[in-house]
Short mmCIF file of C-alpha atoms and ligand atoms in Angstrom, two decimals:
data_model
loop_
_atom_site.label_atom_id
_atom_site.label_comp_id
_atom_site.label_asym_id
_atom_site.label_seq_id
_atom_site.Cartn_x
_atom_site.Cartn_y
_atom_site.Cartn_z
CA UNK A 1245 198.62 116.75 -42.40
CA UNK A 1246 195.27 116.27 -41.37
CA UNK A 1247 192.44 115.38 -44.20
CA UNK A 1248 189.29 116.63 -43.56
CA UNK A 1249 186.96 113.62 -43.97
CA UNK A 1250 184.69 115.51 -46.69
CA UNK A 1251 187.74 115.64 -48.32
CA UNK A 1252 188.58 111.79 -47.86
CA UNK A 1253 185.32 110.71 -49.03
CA UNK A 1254 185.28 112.86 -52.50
CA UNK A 1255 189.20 111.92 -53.34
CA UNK A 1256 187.77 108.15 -52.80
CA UNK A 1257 184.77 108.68 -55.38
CA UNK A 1258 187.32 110.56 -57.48
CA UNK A 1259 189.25 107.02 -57.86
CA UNK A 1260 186.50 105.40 -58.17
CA UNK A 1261 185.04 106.93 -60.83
CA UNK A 1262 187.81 106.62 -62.92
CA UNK A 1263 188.62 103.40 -61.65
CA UNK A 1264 184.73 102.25 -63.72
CA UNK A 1265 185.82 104.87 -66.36
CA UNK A 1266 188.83 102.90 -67.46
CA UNK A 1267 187.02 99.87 -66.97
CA UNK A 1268 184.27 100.57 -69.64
CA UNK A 1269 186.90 101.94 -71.48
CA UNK A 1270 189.09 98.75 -71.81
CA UNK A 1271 186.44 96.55 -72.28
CA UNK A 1272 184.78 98.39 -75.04
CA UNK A 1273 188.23 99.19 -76.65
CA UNK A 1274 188.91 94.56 -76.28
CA UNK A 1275 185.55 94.22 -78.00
CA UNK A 1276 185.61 96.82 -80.61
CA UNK A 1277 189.24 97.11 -81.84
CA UNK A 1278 191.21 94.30 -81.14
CA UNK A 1279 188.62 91.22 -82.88
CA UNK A 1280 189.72 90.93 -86.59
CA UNK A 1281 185.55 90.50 -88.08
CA UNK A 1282 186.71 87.44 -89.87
CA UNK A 1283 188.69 85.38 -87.10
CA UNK A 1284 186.67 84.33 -83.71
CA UNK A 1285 188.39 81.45 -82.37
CA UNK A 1286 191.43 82.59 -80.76
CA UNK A 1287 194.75 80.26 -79.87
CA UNK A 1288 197.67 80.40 -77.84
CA UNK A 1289 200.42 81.04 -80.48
CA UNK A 1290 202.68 79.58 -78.67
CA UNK A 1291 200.99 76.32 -78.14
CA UNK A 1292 199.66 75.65 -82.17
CA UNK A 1293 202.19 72.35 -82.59
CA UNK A 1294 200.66 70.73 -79.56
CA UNK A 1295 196.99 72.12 -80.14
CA UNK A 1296 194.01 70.13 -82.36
CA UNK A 1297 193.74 70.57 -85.67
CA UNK A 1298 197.13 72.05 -85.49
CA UNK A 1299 198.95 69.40 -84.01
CA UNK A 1300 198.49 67.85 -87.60
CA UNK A 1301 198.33 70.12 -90.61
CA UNK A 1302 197.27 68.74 -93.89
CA UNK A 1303 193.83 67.33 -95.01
CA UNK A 1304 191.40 64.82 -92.93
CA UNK A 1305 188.05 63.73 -94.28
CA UNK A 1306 184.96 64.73 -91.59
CA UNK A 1307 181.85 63.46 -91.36
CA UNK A 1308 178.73 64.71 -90.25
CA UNK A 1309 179.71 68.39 -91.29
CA UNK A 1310 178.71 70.69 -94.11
CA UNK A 1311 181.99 70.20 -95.35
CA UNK A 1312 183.82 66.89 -96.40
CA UNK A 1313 187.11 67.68 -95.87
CA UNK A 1314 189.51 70.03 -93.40
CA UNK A 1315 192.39 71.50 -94.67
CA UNK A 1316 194.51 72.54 -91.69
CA UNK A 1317 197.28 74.77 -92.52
CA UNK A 1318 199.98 76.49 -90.21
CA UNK A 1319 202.41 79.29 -90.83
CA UNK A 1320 205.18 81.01 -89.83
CA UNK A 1321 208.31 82.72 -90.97
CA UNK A 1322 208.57 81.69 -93.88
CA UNK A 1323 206.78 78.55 -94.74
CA UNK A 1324 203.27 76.99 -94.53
CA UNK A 1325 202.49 73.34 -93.52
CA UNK A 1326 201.63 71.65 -95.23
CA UNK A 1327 204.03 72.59 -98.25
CA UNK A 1328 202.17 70.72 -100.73
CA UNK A 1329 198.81 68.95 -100.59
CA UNK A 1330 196.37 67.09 -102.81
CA UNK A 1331 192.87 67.79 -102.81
CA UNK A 1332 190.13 65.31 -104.47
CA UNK A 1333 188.06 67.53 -107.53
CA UNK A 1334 184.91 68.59 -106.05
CA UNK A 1335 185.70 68.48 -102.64
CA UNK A 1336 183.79 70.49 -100.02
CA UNK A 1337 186.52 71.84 -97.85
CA UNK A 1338 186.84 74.08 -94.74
CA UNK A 1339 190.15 75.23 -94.46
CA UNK A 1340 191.46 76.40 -90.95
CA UNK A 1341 194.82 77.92 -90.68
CA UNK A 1342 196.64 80.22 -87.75
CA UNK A 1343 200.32 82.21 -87.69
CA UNK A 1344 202.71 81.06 -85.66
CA UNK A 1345 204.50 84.15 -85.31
CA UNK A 1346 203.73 86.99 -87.24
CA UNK A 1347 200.98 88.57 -89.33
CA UNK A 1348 200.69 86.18 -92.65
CA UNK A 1349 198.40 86.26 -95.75
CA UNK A 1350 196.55 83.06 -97.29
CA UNK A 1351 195.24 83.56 -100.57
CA UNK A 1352 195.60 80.78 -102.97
CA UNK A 1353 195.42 81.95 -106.91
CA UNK A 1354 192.61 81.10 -108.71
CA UNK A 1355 190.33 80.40 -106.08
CA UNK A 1356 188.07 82.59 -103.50
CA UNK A 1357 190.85 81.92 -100.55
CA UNK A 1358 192.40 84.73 -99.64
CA UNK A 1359 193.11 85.15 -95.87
CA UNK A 1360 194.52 86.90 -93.03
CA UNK A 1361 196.31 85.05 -90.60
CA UNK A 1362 197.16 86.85 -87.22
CA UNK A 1363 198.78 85.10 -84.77
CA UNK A 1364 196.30 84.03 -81.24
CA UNK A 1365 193.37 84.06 -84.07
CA UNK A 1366 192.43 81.34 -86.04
CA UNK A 1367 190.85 81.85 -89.81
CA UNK A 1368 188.36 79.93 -91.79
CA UNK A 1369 187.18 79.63 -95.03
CA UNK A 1370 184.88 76.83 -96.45
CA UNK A 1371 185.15 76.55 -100.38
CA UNK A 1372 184.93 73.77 -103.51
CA UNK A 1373 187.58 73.13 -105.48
CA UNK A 1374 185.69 72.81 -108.85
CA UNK A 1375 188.72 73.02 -111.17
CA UNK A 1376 191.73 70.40 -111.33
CA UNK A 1377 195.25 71.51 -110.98
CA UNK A 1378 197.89 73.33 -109.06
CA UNK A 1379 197.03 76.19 -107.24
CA UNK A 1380 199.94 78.20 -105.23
CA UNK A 1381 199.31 79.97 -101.99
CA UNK A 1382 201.17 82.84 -101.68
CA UNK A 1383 201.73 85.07 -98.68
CA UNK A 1384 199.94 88.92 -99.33
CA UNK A 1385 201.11 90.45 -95.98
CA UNK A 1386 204.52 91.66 -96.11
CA UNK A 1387 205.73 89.80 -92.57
CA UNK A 1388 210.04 90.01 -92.87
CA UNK A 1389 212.88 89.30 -94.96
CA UNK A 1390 211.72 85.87 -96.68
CA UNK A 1391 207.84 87.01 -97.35
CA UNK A 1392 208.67 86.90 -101.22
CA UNK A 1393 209.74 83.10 -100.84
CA UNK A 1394 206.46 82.12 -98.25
CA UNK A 1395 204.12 80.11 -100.56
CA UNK A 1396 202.53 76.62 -100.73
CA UNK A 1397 200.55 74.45 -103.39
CA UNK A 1398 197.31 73.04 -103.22
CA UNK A 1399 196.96 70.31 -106.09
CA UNK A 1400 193.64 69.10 -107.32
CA UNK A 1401 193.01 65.93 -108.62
CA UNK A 1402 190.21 64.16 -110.06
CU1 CUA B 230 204.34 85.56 -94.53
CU2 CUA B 230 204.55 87.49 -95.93
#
């Protein structure tokens, strides 16, 4: 069949029309829905073990920061790295953690922590650890079978 070329020329502005239409609509939908406020650095979850500071969870003094210490934490089903780690009283620390896998909480008792780790996004929190002791991080996002069992301590010592 034969197209009249009016015809060819509106069906082309047709697509393209809704060719910008979904356009503005995808981008707006990446920059308003999918950015958890709290998390903007993103990582490949499937590259965490080989990528810095992940490569090496656990604590590292830094200088020249606002901050004297990073606490790098990973997770996944169902354990945190580090399991256990000592913190010197007083301590200025940032601590940076990302999910492996799954959606995982953060939030260590007794202290203002308290975290949401999605996997591809990468969560920070700078705080002071003014009291000594043993605090327990305990997963608050209900992410499979072993959840309950997820946890980690942070022990400060003077
Ligand atoms: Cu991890 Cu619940």
């Amino acid at each position: 069949m034969h197209m009249h070329k009016f015809e060819k020329i509106w069906l082309i502005f047709g697509f393209g029309a809704l060719l910008v239409f979904l356009t503005v609509i995808g981008v707006s939908a990446f920059y308003l829905g999918n950015q958890p406020p709290s998390c903007l650095a993103t990582i490949d979850p499937e590259k965490v073990d080989t990528t810095a500071p992940f490569n090496e969870p656990g604590l590292k003094k830094v200088e020249g920061k606002e901050w004297d210490y990073e606490l790098v934490f990973v997770a996944s089903a169902f354990s945190y790295s580090p399991a256990r780690v000592e913190v010197p009283l007083g301590a200025k620390v940032k601590v940076i953690a990302t999910s492996k896998d799954v959606m995982h909480g953060f939030q260590a008792a007794g202290t203002n922590v308290n975290m949401m780790l999605e996997p591809g996004y990468i969560s920070e929190v700078v705080t002071t650890f003014k009291n000594p002791g043993e605090f327990l991080i305990v997963c608050n996002e209900y992410c499979g079978v072993g959840h309950h069992m997820m946890h980690s301590m942070i022990e400060v010592v003077e």
